[in-house]
PDB file of C-alpha atoms and ligand atoms in Angstrom:
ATOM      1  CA  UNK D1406       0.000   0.000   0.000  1.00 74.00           C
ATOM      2  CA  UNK D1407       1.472   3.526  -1.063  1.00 94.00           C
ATOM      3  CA  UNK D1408       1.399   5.670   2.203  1.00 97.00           C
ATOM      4  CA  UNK D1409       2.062   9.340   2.907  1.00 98.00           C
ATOM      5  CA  UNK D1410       2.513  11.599   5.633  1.00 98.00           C
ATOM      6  CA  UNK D1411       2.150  15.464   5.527  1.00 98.00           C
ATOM      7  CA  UNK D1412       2.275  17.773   8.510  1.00 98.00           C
ATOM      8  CA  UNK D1413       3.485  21.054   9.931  1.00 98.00           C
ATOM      9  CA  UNK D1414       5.396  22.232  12.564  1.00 98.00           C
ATOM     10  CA  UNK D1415       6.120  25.640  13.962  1.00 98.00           C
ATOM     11  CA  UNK D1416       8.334  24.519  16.998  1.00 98.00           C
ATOM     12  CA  UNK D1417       9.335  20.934  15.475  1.00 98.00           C
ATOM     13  CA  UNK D1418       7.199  18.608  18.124  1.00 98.00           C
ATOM     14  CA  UNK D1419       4.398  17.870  15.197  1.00 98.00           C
ATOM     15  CA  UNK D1420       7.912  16.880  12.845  1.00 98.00           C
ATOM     16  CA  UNK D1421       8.904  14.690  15.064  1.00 98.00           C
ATOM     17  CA  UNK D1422       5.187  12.592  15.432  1.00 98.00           C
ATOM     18  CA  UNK D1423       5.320  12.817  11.867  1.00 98.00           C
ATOM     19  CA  UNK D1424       8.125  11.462  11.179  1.00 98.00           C
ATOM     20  CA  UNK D1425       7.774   8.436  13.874  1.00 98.00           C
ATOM     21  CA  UNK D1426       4.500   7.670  11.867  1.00 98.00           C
ATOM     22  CA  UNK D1427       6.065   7.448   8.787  1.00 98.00           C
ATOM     23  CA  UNK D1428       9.366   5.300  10.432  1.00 98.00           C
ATOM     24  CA  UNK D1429       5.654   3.145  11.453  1.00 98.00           C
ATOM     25  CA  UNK D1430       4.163   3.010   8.510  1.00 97.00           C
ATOM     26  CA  UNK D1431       7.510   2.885   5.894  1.00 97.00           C
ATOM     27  CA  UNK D1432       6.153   6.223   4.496  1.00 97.00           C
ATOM     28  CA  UNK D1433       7.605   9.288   3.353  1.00 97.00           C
ATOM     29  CA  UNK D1434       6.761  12.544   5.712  1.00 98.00           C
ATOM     30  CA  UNK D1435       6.593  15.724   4.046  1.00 98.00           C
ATOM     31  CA  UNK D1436       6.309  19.124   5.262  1.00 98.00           C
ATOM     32  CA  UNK D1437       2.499  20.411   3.434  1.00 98.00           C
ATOM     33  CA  UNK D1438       4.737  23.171   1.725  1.00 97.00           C
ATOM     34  CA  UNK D1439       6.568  20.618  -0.239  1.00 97.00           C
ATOM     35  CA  UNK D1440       3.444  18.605  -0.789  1.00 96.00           C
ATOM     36  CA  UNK D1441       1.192  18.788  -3.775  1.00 94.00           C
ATOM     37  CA  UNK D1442      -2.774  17.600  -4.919  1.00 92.00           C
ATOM     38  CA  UNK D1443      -1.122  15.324  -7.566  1.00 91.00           C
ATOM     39  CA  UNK D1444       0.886  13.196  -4.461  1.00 92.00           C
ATOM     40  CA  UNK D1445      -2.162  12.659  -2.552  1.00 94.00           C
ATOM     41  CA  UNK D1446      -4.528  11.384  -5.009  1.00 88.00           C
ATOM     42  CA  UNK D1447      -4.561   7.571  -6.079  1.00 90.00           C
ATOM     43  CA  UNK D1448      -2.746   6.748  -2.462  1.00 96.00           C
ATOM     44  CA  UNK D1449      -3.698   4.017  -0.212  1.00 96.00           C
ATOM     45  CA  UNK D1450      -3.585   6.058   3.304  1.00 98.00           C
ATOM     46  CA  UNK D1451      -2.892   9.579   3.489  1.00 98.00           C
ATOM     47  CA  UNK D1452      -2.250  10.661   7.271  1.00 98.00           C
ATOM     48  CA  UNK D1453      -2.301  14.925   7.920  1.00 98.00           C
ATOM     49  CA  UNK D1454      -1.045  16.574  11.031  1.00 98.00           C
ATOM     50  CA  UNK D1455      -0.849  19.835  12.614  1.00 98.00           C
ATOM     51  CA  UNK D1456       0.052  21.728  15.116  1.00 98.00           C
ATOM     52  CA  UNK D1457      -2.928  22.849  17.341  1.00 98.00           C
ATOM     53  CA  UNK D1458      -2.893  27.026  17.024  1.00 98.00           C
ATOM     54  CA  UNK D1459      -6.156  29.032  17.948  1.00 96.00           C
ATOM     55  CA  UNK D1460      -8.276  25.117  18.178  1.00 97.00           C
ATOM     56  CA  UNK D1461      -7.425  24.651  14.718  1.00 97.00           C
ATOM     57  CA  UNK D1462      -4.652  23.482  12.352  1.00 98.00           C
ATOM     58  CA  UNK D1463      -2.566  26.057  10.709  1.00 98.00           C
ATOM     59  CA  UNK D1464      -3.274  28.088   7.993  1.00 98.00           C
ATOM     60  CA  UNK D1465      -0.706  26.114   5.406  1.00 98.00           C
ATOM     61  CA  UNK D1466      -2.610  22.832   6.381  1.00 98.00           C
ATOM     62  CA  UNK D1467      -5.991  23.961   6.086  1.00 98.00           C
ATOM     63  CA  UNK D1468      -5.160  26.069   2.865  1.00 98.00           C
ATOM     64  CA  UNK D1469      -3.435  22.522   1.412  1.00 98.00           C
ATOM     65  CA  UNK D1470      -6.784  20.274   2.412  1.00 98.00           C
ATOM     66  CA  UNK D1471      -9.181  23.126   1.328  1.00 98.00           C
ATOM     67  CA  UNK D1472      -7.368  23.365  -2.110  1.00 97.00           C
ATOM     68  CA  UNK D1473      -7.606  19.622  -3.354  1.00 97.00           C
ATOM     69  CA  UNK D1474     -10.033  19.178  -6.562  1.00 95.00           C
ATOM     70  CA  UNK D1475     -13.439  17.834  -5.645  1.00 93.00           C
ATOM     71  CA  UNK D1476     -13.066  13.525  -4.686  1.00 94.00           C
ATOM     72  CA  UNK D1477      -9.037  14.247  -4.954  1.00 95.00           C
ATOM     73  CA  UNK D1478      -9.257  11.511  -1.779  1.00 96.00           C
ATOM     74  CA  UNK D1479     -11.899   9.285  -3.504  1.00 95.00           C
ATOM     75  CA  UNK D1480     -10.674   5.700  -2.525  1.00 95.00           C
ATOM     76  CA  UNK D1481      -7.816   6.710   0.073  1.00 97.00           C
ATOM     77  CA  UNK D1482      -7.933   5.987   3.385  1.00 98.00           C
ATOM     78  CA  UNK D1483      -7.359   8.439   5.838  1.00 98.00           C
ATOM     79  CA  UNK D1484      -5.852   9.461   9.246  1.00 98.00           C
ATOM     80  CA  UNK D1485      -5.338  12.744  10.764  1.00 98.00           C
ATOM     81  CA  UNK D1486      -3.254  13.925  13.849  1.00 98.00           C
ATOM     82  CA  UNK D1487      -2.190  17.076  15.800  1.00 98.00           C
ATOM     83  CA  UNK D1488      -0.215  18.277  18.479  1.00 98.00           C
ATOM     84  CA  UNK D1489      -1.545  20.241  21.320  1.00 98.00           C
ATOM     85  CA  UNK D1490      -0.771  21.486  24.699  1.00 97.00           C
ATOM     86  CA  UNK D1491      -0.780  19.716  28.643  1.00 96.00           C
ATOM     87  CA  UNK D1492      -3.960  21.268  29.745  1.00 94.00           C
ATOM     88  CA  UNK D1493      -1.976  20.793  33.569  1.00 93.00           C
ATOM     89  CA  UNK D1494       1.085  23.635  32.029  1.00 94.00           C
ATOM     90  CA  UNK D1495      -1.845  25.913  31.788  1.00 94.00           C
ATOM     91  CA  UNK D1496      -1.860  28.409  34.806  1.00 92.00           C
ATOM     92  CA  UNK D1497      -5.058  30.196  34.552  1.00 94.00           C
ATOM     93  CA  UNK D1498      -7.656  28.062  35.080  1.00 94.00           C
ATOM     94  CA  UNK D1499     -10.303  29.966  32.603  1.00 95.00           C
ATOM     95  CA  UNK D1500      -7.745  29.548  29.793  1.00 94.00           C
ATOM     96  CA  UNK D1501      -7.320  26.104  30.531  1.00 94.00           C
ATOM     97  CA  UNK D1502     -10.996  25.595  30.134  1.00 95.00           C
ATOM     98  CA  UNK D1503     -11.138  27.703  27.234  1.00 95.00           C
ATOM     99  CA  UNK D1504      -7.974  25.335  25.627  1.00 93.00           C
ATOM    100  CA  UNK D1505     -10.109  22.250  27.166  1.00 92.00           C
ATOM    101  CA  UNK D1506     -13.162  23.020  24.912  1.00 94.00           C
ATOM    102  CA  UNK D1507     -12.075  24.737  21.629  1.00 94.00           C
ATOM    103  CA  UNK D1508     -11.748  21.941  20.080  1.00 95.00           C
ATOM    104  CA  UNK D1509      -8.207  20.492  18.394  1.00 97.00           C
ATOM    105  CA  UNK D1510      -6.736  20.477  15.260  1.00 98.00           C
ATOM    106  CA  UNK D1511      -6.684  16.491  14.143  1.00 98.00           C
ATOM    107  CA  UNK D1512     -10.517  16.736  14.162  1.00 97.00           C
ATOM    108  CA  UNK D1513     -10.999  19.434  11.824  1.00 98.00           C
ATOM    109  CA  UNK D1514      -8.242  17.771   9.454  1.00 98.00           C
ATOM    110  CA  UNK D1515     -10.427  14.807   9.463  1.00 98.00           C
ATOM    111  CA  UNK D1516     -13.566  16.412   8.648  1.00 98.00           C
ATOM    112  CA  UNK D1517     -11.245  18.147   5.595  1.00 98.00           C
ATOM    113  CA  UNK D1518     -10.173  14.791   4.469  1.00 98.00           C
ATOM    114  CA  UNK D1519     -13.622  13.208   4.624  1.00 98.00           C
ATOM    115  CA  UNK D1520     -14.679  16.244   2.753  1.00 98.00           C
ATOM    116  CA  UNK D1521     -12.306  15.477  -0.348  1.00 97.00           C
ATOM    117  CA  UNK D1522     -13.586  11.946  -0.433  1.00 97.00           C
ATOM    118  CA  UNK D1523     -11.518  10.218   2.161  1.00 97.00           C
ATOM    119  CA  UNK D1524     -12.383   7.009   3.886  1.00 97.00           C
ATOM    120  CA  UNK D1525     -11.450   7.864   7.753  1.00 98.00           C
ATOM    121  CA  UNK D1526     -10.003   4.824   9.313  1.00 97.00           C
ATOM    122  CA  UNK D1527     -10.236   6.573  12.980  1.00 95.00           C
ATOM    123  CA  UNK D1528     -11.047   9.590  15.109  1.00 94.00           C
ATOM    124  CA  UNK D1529      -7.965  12.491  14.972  1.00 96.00           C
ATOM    125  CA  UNK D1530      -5.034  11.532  17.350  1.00 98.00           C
ATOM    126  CA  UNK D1531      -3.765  14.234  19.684  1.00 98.00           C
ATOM    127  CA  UNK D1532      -0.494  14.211  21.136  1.00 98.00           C
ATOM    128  CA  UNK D1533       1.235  16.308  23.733  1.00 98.00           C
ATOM    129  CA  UNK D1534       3.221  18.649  24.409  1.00 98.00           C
ATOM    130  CA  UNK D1535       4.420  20.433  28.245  1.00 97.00           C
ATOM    131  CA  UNK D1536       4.221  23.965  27.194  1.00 93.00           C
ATOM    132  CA  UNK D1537       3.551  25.496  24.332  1.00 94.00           C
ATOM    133  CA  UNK D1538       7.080  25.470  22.644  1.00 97.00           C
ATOM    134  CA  UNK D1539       7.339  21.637  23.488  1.00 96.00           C
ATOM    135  CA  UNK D1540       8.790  19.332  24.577  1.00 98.00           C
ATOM    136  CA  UNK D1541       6.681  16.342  23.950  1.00 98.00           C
ATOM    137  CA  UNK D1542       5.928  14.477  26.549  1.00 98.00           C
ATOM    138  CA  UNK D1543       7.446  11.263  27.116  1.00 98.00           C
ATOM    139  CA  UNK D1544       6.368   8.573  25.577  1.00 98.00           C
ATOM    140  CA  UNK D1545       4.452  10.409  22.520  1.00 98.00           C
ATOM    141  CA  UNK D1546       6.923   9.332  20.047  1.00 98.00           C
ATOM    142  CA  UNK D1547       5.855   5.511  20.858  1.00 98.00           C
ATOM    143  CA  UNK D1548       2.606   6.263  21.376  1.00 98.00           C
ATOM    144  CA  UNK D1549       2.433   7.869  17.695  1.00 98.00           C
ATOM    145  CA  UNK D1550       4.222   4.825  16.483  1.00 98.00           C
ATOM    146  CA  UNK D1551       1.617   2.120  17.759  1.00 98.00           C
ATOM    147  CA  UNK D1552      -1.146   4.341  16.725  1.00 98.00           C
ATOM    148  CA  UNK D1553       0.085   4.384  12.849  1.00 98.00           C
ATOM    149  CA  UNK D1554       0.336   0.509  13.464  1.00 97.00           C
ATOM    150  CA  UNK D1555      -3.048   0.255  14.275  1.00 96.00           C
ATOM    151  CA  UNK D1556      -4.141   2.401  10.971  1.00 95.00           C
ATOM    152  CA  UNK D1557      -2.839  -0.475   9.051  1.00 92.00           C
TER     153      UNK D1557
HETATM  154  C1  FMN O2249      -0.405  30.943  18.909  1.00 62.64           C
HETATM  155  C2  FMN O2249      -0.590  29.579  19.537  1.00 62.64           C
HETATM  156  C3  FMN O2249      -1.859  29.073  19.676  1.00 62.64           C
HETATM  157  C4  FMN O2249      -2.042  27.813  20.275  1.00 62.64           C
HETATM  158  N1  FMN O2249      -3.312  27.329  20.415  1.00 62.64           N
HETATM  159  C5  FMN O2249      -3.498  26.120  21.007  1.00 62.64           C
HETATM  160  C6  FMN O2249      -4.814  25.583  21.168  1.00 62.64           C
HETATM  161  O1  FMN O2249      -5.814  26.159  20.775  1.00 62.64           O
HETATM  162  N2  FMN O2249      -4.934  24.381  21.786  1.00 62.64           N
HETATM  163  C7  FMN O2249      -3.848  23.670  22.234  1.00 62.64           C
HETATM  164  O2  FMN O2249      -4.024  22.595  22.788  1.00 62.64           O
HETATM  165  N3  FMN O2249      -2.577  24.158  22.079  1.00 62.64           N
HETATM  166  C8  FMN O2249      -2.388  25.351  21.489  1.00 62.64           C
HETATM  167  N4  FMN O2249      -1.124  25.839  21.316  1.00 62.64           N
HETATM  168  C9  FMN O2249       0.033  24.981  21.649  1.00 62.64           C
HETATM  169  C10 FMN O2249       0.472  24.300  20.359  1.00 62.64           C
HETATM  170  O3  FMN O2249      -0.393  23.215  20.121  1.00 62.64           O
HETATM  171  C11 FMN O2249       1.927  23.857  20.419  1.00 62.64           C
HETATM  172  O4  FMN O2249       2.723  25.021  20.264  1.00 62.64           O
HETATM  173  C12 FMN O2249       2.233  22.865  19.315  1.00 62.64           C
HETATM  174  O5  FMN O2249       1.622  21.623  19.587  1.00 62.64           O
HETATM  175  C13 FMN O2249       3.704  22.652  19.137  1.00 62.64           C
HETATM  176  O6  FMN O2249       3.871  21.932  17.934  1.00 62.64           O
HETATM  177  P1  FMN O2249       5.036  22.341  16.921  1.00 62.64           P
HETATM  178  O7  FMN O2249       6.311  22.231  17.700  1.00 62.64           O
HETATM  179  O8  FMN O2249       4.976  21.339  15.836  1.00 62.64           O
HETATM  180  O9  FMN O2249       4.792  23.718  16.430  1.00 62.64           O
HETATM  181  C14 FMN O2249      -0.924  27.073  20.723  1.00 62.64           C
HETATM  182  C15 FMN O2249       0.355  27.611  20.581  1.00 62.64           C
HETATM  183  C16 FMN O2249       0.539  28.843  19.992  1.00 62.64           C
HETATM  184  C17 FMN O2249       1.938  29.388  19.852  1.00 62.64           C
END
């Protein structure tokens, strides 16, 4: 099966998730401004990730997903991902329930792929990271690893 992974990354913690999915899955990771509607189309899994920013993914991600022609995902399969911040590094405790229910990043990348004609193989993924800058926090990387397993 021909499998690709495309993220983002401001601070580098969403690069490295990426690219321990794609060590998982034996697929190249690219960063979404080297990626292009061609690539995508006619895979077998496609998995997108993002750095949380604002609830959502970032504007290069969204601008990617948004852009594909109509069905561009017709008969791939799916997966989406983000990063996102330790609710417990939050201080205030009205920002940390405003972070708690804004909603993430991997699940508006899913409802983009779906969109375009993907077939979603599971809910968005979030993994984390102590502060806003990163680091992840331990264990993620393996985490991210048995999840990609799972996807296949
Ligand atoms: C401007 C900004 C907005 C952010 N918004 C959110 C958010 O809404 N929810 C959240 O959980 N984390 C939020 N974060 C934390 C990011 O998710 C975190 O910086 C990101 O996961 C790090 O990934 P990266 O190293 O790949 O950029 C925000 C961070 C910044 C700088």
């Amino acid at each position: 099966m021909t499998a690709l992974v495309i993220y983002d990354s401001v601070f580098g913690n969403t690069e490295k998730i990426a690219l321990a999915i794609g060590a998982a899955l034996s697929a190249p990771t690219l960063p979404v401004g080297q990626a292009t509607p061609e690539q995508v189309s006619g895979l077998g899994l496609l998995v997108v990730g993002s750095p949380t920013r604002g609830f959502r993914p970032t504007e290069a991600v969204s601008k990617f997903l948004n852009e594909l022609p109509k069905n561009d995902l017709a008969g791939v399969q799916v997966a989406s991902f983000d990063t996102r911040i330790a609710l417990e590094t939050i201080d205030s405790s009205v920002f940390r329930f405003i972070v708690d229910k804004g909603g993430y990043a991997a699940s508006t990348i899913a409802k983009l792929l779906e969109k375009k004609g993907g077939k979603l193989l599971a809910p968005g993924e979030g993994f984390i990271v102590m502060g806003e800058q990163g680091p992840l926090k331990e264990g993620e990387l393996e985490r991210a690893a048995e999840w990609a397993k799972q996807l296949i």
